[in-house]
Coordinates of C-alpha atoms in Angstrom, one line a residue:
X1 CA -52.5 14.8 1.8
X2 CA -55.5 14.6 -0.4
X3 CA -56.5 18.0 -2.5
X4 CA -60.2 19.4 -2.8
X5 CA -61.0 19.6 -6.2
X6 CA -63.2 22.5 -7.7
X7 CA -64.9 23.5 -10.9
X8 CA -64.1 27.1 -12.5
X9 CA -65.0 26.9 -16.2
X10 CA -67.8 25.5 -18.5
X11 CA -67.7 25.0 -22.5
X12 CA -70.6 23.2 -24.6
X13 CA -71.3 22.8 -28.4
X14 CA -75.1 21.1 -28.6
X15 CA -78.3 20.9 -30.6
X16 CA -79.6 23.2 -28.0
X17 CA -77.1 25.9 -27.6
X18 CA -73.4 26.4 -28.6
X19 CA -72.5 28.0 -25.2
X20 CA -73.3 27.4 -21.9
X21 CA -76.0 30.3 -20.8
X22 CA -78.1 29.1 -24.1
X23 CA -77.7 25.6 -23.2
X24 CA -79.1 26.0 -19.7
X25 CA -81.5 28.7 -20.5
X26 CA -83.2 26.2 -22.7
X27 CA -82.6 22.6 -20.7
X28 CA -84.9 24.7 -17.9
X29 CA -87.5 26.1 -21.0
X30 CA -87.5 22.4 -21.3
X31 CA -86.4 23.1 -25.0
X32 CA -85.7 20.0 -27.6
X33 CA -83.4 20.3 -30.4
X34 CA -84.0 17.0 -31.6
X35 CA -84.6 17.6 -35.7
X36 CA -85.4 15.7 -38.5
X37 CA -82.0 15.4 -40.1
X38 CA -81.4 17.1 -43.4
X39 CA -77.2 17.3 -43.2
X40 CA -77.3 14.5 -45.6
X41 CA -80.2 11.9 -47.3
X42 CA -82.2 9.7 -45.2
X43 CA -84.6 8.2 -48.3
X44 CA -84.6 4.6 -46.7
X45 CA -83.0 5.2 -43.2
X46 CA -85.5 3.7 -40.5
X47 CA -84.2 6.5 -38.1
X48 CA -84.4 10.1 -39.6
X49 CA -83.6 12.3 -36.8
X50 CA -81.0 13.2 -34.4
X51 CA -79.6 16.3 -32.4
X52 CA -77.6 18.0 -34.9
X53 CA -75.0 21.2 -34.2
X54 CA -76.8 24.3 -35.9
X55 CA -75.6 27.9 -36.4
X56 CA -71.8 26.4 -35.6
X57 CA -69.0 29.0 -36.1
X58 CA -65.7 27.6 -36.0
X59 CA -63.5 30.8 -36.0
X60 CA -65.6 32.6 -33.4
X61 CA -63.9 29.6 -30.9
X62 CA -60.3 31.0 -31.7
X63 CA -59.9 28.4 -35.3
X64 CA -58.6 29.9 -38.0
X65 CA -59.6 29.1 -41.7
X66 CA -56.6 26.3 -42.2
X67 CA -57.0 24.3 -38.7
X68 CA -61.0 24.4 -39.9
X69 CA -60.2 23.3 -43.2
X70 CA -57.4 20.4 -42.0
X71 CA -59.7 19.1 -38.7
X72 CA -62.7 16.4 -38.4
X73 CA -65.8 18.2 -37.0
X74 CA -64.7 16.2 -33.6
X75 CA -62.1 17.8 -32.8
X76 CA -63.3 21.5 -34.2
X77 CA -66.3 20.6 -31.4
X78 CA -63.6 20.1 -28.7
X79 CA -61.7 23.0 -29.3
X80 CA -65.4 25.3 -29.2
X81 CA -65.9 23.5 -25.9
X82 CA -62.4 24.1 -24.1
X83 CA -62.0 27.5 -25.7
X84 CA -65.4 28.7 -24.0
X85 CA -64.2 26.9 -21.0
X86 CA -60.6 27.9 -20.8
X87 CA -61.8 31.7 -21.4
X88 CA -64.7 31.2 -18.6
X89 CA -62.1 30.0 -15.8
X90 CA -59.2 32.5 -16.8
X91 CA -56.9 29.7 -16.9
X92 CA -53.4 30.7 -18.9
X93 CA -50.4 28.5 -19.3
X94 CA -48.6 30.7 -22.0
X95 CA -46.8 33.7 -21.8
X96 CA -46.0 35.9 -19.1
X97 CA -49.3 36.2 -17.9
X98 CA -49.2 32.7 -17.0
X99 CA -51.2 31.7 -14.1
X100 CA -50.3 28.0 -14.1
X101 CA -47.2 25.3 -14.4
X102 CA -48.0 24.4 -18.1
X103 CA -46.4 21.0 -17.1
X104 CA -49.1 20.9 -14.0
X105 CA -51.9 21.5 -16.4
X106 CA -53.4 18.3 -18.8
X107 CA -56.1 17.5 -20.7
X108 CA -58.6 14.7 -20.6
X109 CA -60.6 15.2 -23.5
X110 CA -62.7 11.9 -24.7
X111 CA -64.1 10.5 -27.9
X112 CA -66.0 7.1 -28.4
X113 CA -65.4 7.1 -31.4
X114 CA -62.9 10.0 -33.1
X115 CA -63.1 11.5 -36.2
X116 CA -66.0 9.2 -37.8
X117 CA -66.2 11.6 -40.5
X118 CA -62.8 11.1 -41.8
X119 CA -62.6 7.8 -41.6
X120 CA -65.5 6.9 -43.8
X121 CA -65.0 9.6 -46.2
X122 CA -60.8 8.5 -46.7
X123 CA -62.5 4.4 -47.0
X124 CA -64.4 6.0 -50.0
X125 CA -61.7 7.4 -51.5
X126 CA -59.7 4.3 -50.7
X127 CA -62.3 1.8 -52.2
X128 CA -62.6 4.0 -55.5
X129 CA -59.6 3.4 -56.3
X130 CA -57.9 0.4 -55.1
X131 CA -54.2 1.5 -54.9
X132 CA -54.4 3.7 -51.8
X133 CA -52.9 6.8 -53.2
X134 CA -55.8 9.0 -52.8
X135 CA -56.4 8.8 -49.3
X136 CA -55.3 11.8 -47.6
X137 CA -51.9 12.0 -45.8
X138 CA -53.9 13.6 -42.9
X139 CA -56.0 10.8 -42.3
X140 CA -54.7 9.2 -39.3
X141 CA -53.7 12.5 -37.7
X142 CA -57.1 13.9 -38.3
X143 CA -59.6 10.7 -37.5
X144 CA -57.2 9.0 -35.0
X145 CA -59.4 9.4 -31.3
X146 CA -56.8 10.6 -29.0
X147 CA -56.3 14.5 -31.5
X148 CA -58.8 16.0 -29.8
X149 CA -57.0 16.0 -26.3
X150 CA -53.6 16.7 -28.4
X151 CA -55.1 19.9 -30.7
X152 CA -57.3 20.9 -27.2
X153 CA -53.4 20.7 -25.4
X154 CA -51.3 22.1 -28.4
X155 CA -53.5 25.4 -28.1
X156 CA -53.6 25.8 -24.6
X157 CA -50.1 25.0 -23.9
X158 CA -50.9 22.4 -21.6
X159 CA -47.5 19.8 -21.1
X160 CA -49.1 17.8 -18.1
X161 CA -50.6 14.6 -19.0
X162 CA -52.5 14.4 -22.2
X163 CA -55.0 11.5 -23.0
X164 CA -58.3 10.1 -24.7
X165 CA -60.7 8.2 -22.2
X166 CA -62.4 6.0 -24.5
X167 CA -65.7 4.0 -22.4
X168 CA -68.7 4.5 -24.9
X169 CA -71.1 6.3 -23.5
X170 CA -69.5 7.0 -20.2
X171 CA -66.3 8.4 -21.6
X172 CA -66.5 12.1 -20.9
X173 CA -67.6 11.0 -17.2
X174 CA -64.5 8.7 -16.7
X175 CA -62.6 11.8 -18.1
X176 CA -63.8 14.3 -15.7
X177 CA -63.6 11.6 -12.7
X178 CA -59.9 10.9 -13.7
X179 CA -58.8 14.1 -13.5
X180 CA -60.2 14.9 -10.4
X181 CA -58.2 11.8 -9.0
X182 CA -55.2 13.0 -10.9
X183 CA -55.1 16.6 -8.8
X184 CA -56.6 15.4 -5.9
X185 CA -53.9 12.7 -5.2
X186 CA -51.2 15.7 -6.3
X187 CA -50.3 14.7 -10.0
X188 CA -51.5 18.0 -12.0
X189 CA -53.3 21.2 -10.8
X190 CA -56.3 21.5 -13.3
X191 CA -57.0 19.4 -16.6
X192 CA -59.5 20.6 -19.6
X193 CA -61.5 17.8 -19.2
X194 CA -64.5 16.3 -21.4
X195 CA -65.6 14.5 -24.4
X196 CA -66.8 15.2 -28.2
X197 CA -68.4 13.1 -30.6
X198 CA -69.8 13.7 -34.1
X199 CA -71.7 10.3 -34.8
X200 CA -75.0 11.3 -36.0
X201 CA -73.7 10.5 -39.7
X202 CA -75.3 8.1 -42.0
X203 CA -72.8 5.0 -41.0
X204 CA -73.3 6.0 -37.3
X205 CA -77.5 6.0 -37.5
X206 CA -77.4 2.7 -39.6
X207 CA -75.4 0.8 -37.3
X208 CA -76.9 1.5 -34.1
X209 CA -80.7 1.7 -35.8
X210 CA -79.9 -1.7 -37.1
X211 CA -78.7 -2.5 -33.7
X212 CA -82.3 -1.5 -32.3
X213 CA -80.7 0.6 -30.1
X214 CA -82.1 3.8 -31.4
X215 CA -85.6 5.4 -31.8
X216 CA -87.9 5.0 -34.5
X217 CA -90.6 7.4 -33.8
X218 CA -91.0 9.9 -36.7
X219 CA -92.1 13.2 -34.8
X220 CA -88.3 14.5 -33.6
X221 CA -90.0 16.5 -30.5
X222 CA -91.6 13.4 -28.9
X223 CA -89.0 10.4 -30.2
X224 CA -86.5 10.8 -26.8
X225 CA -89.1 9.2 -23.7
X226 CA -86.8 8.6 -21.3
X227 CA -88.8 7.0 -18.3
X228 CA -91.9 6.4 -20.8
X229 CA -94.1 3.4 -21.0
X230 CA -93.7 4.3 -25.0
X231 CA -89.9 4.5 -25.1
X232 CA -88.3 2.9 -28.0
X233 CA -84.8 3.7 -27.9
X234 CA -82.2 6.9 -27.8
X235 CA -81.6 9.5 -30.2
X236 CA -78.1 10.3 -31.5
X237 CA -76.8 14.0 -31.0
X238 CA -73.5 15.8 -32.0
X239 CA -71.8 18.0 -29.7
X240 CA -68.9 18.3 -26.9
X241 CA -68.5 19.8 -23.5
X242 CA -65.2 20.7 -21.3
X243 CA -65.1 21.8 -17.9
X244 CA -62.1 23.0 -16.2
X245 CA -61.2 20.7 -12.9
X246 CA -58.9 22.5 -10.3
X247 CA -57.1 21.9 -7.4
X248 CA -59.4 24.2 -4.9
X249 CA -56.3 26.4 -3.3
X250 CA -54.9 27.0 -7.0
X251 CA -58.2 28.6 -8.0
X252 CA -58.9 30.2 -5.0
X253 CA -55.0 32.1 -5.6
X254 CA -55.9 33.1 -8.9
X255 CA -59.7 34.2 -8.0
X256 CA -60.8 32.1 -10.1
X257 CA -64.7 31.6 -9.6
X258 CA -66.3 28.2 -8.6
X259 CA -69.1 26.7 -9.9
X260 CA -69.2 23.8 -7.6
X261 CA -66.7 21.1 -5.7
X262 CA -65.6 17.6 -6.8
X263 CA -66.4 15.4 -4.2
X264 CA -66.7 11.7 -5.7
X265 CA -66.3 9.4 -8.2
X266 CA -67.3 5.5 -8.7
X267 CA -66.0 3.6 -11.7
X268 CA -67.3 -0.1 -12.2
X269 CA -68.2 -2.3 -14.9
X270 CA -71.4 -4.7 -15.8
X271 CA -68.8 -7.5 -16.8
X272 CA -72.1 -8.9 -18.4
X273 CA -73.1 -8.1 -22.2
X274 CA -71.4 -6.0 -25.1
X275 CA -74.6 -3.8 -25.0
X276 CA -77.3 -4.5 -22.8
X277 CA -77.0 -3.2 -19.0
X278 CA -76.8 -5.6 -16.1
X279 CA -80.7 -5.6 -15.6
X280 CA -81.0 -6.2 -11.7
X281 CA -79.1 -2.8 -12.0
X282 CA -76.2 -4.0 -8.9
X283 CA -73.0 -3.1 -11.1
X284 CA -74.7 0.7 -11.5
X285 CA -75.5 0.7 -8.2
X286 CA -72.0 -0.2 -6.6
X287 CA -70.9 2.5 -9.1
X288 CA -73.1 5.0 -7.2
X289 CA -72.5 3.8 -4.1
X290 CA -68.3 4.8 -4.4
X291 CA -69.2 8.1 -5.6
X292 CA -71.6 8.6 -2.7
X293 CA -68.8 7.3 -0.1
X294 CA -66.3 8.8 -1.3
X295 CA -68.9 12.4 -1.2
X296 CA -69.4 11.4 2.4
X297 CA -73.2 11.1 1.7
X298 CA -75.5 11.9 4.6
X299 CA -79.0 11.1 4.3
X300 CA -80.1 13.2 6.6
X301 CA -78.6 16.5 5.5
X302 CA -78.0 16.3 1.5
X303 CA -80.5 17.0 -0.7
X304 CA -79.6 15.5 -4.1
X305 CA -80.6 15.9 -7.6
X306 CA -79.1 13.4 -9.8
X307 CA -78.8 14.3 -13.6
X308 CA -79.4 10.4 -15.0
X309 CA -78.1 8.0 -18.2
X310 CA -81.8 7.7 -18.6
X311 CA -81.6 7.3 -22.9
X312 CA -85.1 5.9 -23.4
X313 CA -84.1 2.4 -24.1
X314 CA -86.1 -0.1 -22.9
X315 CA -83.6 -2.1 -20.9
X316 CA -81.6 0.7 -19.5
X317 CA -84.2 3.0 -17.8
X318 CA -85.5 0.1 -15.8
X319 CA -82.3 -1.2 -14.8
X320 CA -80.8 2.1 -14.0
X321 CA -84.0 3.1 -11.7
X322 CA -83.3 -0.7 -10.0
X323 CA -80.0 0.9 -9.2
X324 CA -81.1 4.3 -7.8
X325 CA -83.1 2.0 -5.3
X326 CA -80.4 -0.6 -4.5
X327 CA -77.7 2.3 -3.7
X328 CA -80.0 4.6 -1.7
X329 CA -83.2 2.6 -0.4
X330 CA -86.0 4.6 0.5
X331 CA -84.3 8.1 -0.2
X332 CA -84.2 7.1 -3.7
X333 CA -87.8 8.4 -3.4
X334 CA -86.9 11.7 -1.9
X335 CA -83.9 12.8 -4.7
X336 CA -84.9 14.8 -7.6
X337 CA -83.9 12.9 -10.8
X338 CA -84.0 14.1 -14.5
X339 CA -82.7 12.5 -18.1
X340 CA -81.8 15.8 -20.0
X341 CA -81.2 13.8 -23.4
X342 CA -85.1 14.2 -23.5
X343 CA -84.0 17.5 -25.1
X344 CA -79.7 17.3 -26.2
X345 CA -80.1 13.7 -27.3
X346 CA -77.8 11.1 -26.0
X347 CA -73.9 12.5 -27.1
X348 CA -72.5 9.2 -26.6
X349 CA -68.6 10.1 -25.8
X350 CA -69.7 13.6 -25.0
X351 CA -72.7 13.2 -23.1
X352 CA -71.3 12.7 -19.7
X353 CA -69.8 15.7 -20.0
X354 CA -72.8 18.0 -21.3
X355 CA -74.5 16.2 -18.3
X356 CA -71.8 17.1 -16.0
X357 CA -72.4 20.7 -16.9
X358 CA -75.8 20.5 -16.5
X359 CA -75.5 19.0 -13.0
X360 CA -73.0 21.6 -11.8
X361 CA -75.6 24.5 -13.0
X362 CA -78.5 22.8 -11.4
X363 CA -76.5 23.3 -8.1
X364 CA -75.9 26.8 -8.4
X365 CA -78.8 28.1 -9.6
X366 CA -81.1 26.0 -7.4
X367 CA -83.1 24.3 -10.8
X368 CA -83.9 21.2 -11.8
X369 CA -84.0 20.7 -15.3
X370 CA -87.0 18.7 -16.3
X371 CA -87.5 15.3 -18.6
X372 CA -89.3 16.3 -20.9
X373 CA -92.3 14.0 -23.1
X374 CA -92.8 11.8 -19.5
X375 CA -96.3 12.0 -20.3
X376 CA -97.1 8.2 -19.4
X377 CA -94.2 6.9 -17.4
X378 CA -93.2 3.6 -16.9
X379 CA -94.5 1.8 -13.9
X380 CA -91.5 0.3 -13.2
X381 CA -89.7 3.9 -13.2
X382 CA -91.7 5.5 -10.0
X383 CA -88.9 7.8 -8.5
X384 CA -89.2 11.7 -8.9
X385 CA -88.3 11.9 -12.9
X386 CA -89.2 16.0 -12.8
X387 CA -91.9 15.3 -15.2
X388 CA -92.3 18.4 -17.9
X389 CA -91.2 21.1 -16.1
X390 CA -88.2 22.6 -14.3
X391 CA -88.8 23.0 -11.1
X392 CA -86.9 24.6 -8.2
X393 CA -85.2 23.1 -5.1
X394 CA -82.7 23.9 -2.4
X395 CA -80.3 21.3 -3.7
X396 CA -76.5 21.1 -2.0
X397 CA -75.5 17.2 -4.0
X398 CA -75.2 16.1 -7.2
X399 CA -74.6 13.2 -8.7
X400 CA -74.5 12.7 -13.0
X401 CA -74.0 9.0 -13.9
X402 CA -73.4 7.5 -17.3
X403 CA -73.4 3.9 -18.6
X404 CA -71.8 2.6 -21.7
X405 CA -71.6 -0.1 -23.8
X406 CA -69.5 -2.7 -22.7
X407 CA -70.8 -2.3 -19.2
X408 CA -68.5 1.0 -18.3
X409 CA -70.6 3.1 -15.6
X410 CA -69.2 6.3 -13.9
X411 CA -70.7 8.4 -11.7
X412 CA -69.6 12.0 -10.3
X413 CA -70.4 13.4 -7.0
X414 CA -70.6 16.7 -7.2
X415 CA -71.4 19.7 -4.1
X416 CA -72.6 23.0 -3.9
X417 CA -69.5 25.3 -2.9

């Protein structure tokens, strides 16, 4: 028998809040935290800003001084992420006041890349001196992409199955949607699920600014357009974001509260170009299509808000609204739609996550978070973008979809509980 599958916590670690009430307070002030980045040099960069983690304490996210001092920033954003989310749902697979079968209980924790950090800091060290003895002896335990699910497990005692979804940009997505197949099908009974990244470092903004993937616009608060006429590409951000996924009896024993149901899940790929999207947009929109099936869709009783991929890249926005309008027709035109990267940046391994949370929160509280700087939008991108402002609406679907490199889309259905 299948299981229904809840939500009953929420972590985040972003430019625009390092827990979840500040993060939603400000994606509804409409709030950017894009920044001209002054972590490290950008004399010469063509791309000098991104979403950046600021006022970031480690140790009050249950890290002490020698896990800090031992981890890559990836993993340290993780575990800030699934400790908020772990204490939010009540959760507990230690001790006698264990409330769950530590071997029923995994983690899903993505990274696109892993501990970027690490790895080129130990090639320094390696190409100053030639013989390999000075690079560190934690190097492939710290940078390697799969620690974050293993520290994010070793803490929380979880035994059940442990693993890194690795899809680009649609990683933490594919994460959460796995999971939510893995308990509703009867394999585990909730999974920290989610996705980190910390790739706004100088290697990271020169290879995908000289990949033209990324925006060159010098003023940080109007450089993310998604759905612009004057879009020129995404902006990187830091962060990571966990959400606990539960079978719906097991919460409901434990009175666990529920931010919203699971209800779908669609998983397909472009099978077209290493970076570009499919541009007629019918790979995303099969990909939107499961998730609505599988959600039991009904036009004539849902009414949807869809939290989009929407990075401000030419090629995706246009091909991603094609999609909206080949899996729903004309009630693309009726669904309220919004690209919060606008204001958190695109988190690449992370973002589908952060965007997850944001789409459960829209549901409960009844808001739509607005895309901000759509102050001449595209032609091409005519569906209800929730220009500027937040704005309410009696909402009971939501869908967040996310589209990677190397043609991995996933989309989550998600209902109002």
């Amino acid at each position: 028998m299948e299981r229904r599958v809840v939500i009953t916590g929420l972590g985040v670690v972003s430019c625009i809040g390092n827990d979840v009430r500040t993060f939603w307070e400000n994606l509804v002030a409409g709030v950017c935290g894009i920044e001209v980045i002054d972590e490290f040099p950008t004399d010469g960069f063509p791309v000098k800003i991104g979403g950046k983690v600021r006022n970031f304490n480690p140790e009050e996210y249950g890290m002490d001084r020698p896990f800090i001092r031992k981890q890559d920033p990836f993993s340290i954003y993780a575990m800030a992420a699934a400790w908020q989310a772990v204490g939010d749902s009540g959760i507990n697979a230690i001790g006698p006041d264990a409330n769950i079968d530590p071997y029923r209980f995994g983690v899903y924790m993505g990274s696109g890349v892993g501990g970027f950090d690490t790895i080129v800091r130990e090639v320094e060290h390696l190409f100053e001196d030639r013989s390999g003895k000075w690079v560190s002896p934690l190097f492939i335990p710290t940078m390697i992409a799969n620690m974050a699910s293993g520290n994010v497990a070793i803490k929380f005692g979880a035994m059940g199955s442990c693993l890194n979804i690795q899809a680009a940009c649609a990683t933490s997505s594919h994460a959460i949607g796995e999971a939510y197949r893995s308990i509703k099908h009867g394999y585990a009974d909730a999974f920290i699920a989610g996705g980190t990244e910390k790739d706004a470092i100088p290697m990271g903004l020169s290879g995908f600014a000289n990949a033209r993937a990324l925006s060159r616009e010098p003023d940080p608060k109007h450089a993310c357009l998604p759905f612009n006429a004057d879009r020129g590409g995404f902006v990187m951000a830091d962060g990571a974001a966990a959400l606990i996924v539960e079978e719906y009896e097991h919460a409901v024993a434990r009175g666990a509260h529920i931010y919203a149901e699971i209800v779908g899940y669609g998983a397909t790929c472009d099978a077209y170009h290493a970076t570009a999207p499919r541009p007629d947009g019918t790979t995303q929109a099969e990909c939107i299509r499961q998730a609505l099936a599988e959600a039991a869709y009904d036009p004539a009783k849902d009414r949807m808000y869809i939290n989009a991929h929407g990075t401000g890249t030419k090629m995706n926005d246009v091909a991603e609204t094609m999609a909206y309008k080949l899996a729903l027709g004309d009630d693309a035109y009726k669904a309220h739609i919004s690209s919060t990267k606008s204001m958190h940046g695109h988190m690449l391994g992370a973002t589908g996550a952060v965007e997850a949370i944001a789409t459960v929160l829209a549901l409960q509280e009844g808001i739509i978070p607005p895309t901000i700087n759509l102050d001449n939008p595209d032609p091409e991108c005519d569906l209800d973008y929730t220009p500027n402002k937040a704005v309410k609406a009696d909402i009971n679907l939501g869908l967040s979809d996310s589209f990677g490199f190397g043609g991995h889309n996933a989309c989550l259905a998600f209902r109002k509980i």
